[in-house]
XYZ file of C-alpha atoms in Angstrom:
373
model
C 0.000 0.000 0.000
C 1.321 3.097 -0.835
C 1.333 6.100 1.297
C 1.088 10.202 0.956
C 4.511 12.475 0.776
C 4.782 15.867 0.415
C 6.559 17.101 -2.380
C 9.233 19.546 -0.332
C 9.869 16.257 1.457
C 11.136 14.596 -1.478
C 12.767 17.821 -2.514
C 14.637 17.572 0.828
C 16.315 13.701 0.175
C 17.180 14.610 -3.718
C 19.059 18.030 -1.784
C 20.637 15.564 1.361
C 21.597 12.960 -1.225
C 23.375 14.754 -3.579
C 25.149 16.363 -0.806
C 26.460 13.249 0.450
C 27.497 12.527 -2.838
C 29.279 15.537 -3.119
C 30.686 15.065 0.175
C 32.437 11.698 -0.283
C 33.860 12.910 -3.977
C 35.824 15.815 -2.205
C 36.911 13.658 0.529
C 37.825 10.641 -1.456
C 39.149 12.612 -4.210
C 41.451 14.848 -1.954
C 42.787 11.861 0.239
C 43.310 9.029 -2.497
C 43.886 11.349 -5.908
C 47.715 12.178 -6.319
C 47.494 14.778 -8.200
C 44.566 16.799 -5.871
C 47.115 15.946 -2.486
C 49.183 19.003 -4.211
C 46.173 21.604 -4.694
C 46.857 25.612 -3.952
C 46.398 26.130 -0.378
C 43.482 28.381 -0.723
C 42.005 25.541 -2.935
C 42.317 22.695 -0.757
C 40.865 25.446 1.832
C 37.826 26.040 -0.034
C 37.063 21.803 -0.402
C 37.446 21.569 2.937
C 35.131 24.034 4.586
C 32.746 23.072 1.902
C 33.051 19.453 2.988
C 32.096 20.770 6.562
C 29.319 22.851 5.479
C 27.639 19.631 3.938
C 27.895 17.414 6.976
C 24.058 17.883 7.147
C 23.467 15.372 5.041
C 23.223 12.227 6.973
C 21.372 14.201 9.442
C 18.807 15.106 7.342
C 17.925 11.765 6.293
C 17.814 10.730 10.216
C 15.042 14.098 10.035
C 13.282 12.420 7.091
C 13.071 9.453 8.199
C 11.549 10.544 11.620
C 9.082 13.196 9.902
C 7.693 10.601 7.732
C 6.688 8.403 10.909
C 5.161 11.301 12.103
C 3.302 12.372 9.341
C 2.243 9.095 8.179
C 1.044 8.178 11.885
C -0.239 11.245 12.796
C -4.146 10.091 12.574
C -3.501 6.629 13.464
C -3.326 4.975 16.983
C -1.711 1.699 15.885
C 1.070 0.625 13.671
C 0.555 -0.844 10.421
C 1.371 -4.443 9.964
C 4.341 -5.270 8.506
C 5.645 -2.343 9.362
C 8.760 -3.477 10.467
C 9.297 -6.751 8.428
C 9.025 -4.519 5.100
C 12.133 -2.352 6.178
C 13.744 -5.845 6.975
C 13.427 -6.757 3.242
C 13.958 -4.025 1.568
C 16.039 -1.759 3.875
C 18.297 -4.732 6.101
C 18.853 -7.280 3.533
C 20.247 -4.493 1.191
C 22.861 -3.225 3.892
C 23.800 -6.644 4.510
C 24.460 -7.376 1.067
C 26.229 -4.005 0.278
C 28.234 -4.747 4.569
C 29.759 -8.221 2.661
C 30.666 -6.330 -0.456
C 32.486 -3.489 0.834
C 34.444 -5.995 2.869
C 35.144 -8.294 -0.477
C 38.686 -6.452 -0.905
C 39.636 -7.924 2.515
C 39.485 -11.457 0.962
C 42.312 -10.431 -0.727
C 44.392 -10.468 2.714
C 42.593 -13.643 4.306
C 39.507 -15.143 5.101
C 40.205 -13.864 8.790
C 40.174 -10.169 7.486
C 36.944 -10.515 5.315
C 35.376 -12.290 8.038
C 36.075 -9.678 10.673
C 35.480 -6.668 8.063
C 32.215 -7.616 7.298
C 31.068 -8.359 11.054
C 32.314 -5.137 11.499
C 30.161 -3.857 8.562
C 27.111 -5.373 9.341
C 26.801 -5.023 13.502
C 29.167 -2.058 14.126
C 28.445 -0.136 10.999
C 32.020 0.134 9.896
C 31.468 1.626 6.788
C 29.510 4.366 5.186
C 25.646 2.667 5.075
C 26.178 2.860 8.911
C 23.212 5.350 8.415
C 21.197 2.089 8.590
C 21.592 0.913 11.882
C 21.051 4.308 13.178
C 17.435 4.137 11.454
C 16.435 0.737 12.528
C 16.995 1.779 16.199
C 14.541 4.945 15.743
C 12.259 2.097 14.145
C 12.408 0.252 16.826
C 11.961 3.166 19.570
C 9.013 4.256 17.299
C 7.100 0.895 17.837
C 7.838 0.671 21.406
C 7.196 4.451 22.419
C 4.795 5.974 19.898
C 1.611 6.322 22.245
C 3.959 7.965 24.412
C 5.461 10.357 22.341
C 1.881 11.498 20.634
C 0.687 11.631 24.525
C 3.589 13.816 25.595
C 4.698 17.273 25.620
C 6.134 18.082 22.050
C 8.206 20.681 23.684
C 9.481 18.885 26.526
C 10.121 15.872 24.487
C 12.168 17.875 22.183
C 13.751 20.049 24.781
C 15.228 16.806 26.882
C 16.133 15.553 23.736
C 18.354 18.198 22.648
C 20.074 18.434 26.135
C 20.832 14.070 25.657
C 21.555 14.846 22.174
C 24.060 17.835 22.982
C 25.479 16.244 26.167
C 26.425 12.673 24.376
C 28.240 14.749 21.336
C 29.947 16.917 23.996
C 31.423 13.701 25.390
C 32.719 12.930 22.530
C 33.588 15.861 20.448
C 35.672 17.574 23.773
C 36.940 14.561 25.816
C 40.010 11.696 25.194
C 39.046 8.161 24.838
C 38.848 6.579 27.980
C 41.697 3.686 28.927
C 39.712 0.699 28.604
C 39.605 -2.089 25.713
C 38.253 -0.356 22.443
C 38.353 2.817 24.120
C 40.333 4.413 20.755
C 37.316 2.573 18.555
C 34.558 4.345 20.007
C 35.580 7.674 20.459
C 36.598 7.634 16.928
C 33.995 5.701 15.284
C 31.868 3.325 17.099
C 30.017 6.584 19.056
C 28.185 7.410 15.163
C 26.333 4.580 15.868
C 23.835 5.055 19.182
C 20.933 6.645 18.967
C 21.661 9.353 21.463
C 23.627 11.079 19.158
C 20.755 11.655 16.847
C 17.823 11.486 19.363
C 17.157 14.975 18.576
C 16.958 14.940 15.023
C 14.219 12.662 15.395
C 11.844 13.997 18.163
C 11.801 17.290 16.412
C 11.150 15.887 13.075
C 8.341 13.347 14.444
C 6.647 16.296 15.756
C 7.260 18.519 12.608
C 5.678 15.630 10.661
C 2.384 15.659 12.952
C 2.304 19.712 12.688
C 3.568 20.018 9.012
C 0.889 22.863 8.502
C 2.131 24.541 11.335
C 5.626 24.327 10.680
C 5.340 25.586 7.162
C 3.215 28.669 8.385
C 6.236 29.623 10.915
C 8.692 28.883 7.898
C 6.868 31.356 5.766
C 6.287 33.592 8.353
C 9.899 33.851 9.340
C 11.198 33.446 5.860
C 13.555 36.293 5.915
C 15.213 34.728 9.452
C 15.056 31.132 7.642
C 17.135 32.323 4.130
C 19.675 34.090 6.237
C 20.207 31.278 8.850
C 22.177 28.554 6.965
C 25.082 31.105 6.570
C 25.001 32.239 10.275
C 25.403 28.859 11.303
C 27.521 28.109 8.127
C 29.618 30.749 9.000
C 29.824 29.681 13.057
C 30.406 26.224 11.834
C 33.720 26.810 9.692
C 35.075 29.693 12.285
C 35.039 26.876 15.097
C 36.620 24.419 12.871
C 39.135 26.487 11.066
C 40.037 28.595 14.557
C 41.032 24.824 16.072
C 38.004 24.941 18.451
C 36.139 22.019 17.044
C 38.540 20.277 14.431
C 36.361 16.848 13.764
C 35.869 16.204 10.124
C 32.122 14.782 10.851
C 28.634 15.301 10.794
C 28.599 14.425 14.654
C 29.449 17.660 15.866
C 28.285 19.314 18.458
C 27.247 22.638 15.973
C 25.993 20.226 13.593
C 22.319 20.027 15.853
C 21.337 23.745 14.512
C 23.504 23.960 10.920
C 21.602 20.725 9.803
C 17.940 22.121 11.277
C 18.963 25.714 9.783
C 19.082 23.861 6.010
C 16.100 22.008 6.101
C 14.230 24.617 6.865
C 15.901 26.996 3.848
C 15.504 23.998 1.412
C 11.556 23.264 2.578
C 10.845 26.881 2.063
C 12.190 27.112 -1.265
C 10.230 23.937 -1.929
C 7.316 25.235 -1.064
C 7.812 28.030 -3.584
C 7.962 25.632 -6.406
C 5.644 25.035 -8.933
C 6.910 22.019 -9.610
C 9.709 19.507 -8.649
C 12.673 19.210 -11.698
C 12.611 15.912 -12.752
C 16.376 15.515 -12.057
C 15.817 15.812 -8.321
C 12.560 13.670 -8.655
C 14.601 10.741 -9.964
C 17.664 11.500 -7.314
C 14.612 11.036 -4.516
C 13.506 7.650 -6.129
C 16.917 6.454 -6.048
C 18.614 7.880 -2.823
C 18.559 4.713 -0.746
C 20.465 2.876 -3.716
C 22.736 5.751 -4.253
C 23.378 5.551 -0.617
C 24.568 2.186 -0.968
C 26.459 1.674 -3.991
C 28.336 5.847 -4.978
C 31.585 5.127 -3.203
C 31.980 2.331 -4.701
C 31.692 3.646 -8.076
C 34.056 6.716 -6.700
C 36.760 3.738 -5.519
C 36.169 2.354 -9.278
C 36.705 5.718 -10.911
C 39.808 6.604 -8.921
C 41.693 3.370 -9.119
C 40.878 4.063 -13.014
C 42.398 7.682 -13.035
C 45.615 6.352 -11.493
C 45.796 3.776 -13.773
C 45.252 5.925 -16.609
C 47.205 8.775 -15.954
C 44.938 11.130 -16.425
C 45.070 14.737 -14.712
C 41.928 16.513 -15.189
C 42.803 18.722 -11.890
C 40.069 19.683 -9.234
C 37.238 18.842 -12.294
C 37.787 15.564 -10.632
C 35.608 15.832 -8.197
C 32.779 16.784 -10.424
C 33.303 13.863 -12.502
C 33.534 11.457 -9.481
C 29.973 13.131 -8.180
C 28.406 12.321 -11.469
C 29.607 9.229 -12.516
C 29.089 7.829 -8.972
C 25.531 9.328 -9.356
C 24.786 8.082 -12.863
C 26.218 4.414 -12.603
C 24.652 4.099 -9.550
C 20.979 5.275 -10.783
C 21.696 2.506 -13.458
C 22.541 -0.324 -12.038
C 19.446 0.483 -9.147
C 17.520 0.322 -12.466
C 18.633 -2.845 -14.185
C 18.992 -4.660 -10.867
C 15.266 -4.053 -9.980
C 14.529 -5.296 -13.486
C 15.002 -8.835 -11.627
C 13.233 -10.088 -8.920
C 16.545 -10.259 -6.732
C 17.500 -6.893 -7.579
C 15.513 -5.274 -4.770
C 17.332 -7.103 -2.068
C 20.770 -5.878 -2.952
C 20.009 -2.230 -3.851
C 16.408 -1.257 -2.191
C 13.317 -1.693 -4.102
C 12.761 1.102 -6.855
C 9.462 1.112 -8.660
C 10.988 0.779 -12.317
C 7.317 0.651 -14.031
C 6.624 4.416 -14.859
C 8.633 6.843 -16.236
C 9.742 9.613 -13.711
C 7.650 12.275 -13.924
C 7.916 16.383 -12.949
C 5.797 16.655 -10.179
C 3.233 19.336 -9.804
C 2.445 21.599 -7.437
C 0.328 20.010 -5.457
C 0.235 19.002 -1.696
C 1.280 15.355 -2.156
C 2.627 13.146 -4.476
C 2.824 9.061 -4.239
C 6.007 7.683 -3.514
C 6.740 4.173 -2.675
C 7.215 2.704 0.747
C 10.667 1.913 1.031
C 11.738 5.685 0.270
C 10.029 6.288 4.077
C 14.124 5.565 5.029
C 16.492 6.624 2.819
């Protein structure tokens, strides 16, 4: 059964997909592409505040995921059936697939190393689909706690939220690892992964997604604040990481909370302003799970083949990792969900129709399994 979206929602995962994208190519390209290691200072400068400035990507999907519950649910006391066993099969299986795969290059080593990579992968989130586990715990908390949180205080809720949220990236963004077995591990990685560090994200979003009407009336009535505050927090964001107060590379900082709420808010706005969705970002939101998945791999392809090939195209590198990674990865979503397998290794797209612009209307139809992505 399909279910009602709004259009600036889809809007909002084309915009926090593509930014990801964008994300890994600068990264990837600047720490495994010889010939970008020796870019102009000011250059390398430039891709590396940008880089910072688009750490609101994973964010944002932990905010669409949680909105959707809440609009979705909002006139409903129960949970649908098969609510979680569909996210298994379409959601799970495909980051276990894609936890195996990203581990393959380990066979190369041993057994013992692929073995251990891909546990890693697939319970610890050691790779970059570690987005997934995140969800699947909000899933979970949703089933378990969703009479309470439509019985609570939306303010309180949110409030305590954002003092856990805040207090759990403190920890880690401003202390050493503690001296214990795996300390190193989870001050550097393994802390991504519990829910406290994106509790916020969701609460606020779950009750945005009840109150949509009501948000987009204090959007529009504060537009002028809401334009102007991605670059305040923008500009806070890159003074605290270029003036050595807050140096982590990652979209689990501390500042993060309000940049990544400041953007979502600017790009819902300017959705709502739209006559229509472009096509281009219509087919990006029908995709995004898959392109999750499967872009740095295609970006690991791509640069292995630049080395090999010799071939210095300087920082227009990065543009051609984004869309190559983007385009490959749209296509083989597509020809893989021509087969009845395919949706098990890259999501489940519905190839039937044609992507279409969509109008401006409250709503649109989009398929279950984008509820996560």
């Amino acid at each position: 059964m399909e279910k009602k979206h709004l259009h600036e929602i889809s809007f909002l995962r084309a915009i926090a997909c593509l930014s990801i994208v964008l994300l890994h190519s600068i990264v990837w390209g600047m720490e495994y592409v010889g010939f970008l290691l020796n870019l102009p200072d000011f250059s390398e400068r430039f891709l590396d505040s940008v880089t910072i400035f688009l750490y609101y990507g994973t964010p944002t999907f932990i905010f669409i995921t949680a909105f959707i519950l809440g609009y979705s649910y909002k006139e409903k006391r129960s949970i649908s059936k098969g609510f979680l066993s569909k996210r298994l099969k379409f959601i799970l299986i495909p980051y276990i697939f894609m936890g195996f795969m990203y581990a393959s290059p380990y066979a190369l080593l041993s057994f013992e190393q692929f073995a251990l990579k891909s546990f890693l992968n697939i319970f610890i989130g050691d790779f970059h689909a570690y987005f997934v586990l995140i969800i699947f715990q909000f899933y979970l908390l949703f089933v378990l706690f969703k009479k309470w949180l439509d019985r609570a205080s939306p303010k309180k809720v949110i409030l305590y939220s954002f003092l856990i949220n805040a207090a759990y990236l403190f920890l880690f963004n401003f202390t050493s690892p503690f001296n214990f077995v795996f300390g190193e591990y989870i001050w550097e990685r393994f802390y991504w992964i519990p829910f406290p560090g994106w509790i916020f994200y969701f609460t606020i979003a779950y009750y945005a997604g009840r109150h949509y009407e009501a948000v987009i009336r204090f959007i529009q009535v504060y537009k002028n604040w809401v334009i102007v505050a991605p670059f305040v927090t923008g500009f806070f964001l890159l003074y605290f990481y270029h003036s050595g107060f807050l140096v982590i590379h990652s979209s689990k900082r501390i500042d993060i909370l309000v940049h990544t709420l400041s953007v979502i808010a600017f790009v819902l706005y300017f959705a709502t302003k739209m006559k229509s969705i472009p096509s281009l970002f219509m087919v990006i939101n029908k995709y995004s799970y898959g392109i999750y998945l499967l872009h740095t791999s295609y970006i690991s392809i791509l640069i292995v083949l630049l080395a090999l090939l010799s071939l210095n195209i300087g920082i227009f590198t990065i543009l051609l990792l984004f869309i190559v990674s983007i385009t490959a990865s749209i296509a083989t979503i597509y020809y893989l969900n021509r087969f009845s397998f395919g949706k098990y290794i890259v999501g489940k797209v519905d190839i039937s129709n044609k992507p279409k612009t969509v109008k401006k209307t409250k709503t649109i139809l989009v398929s279950d399994n984008q509820h996560s992505s």
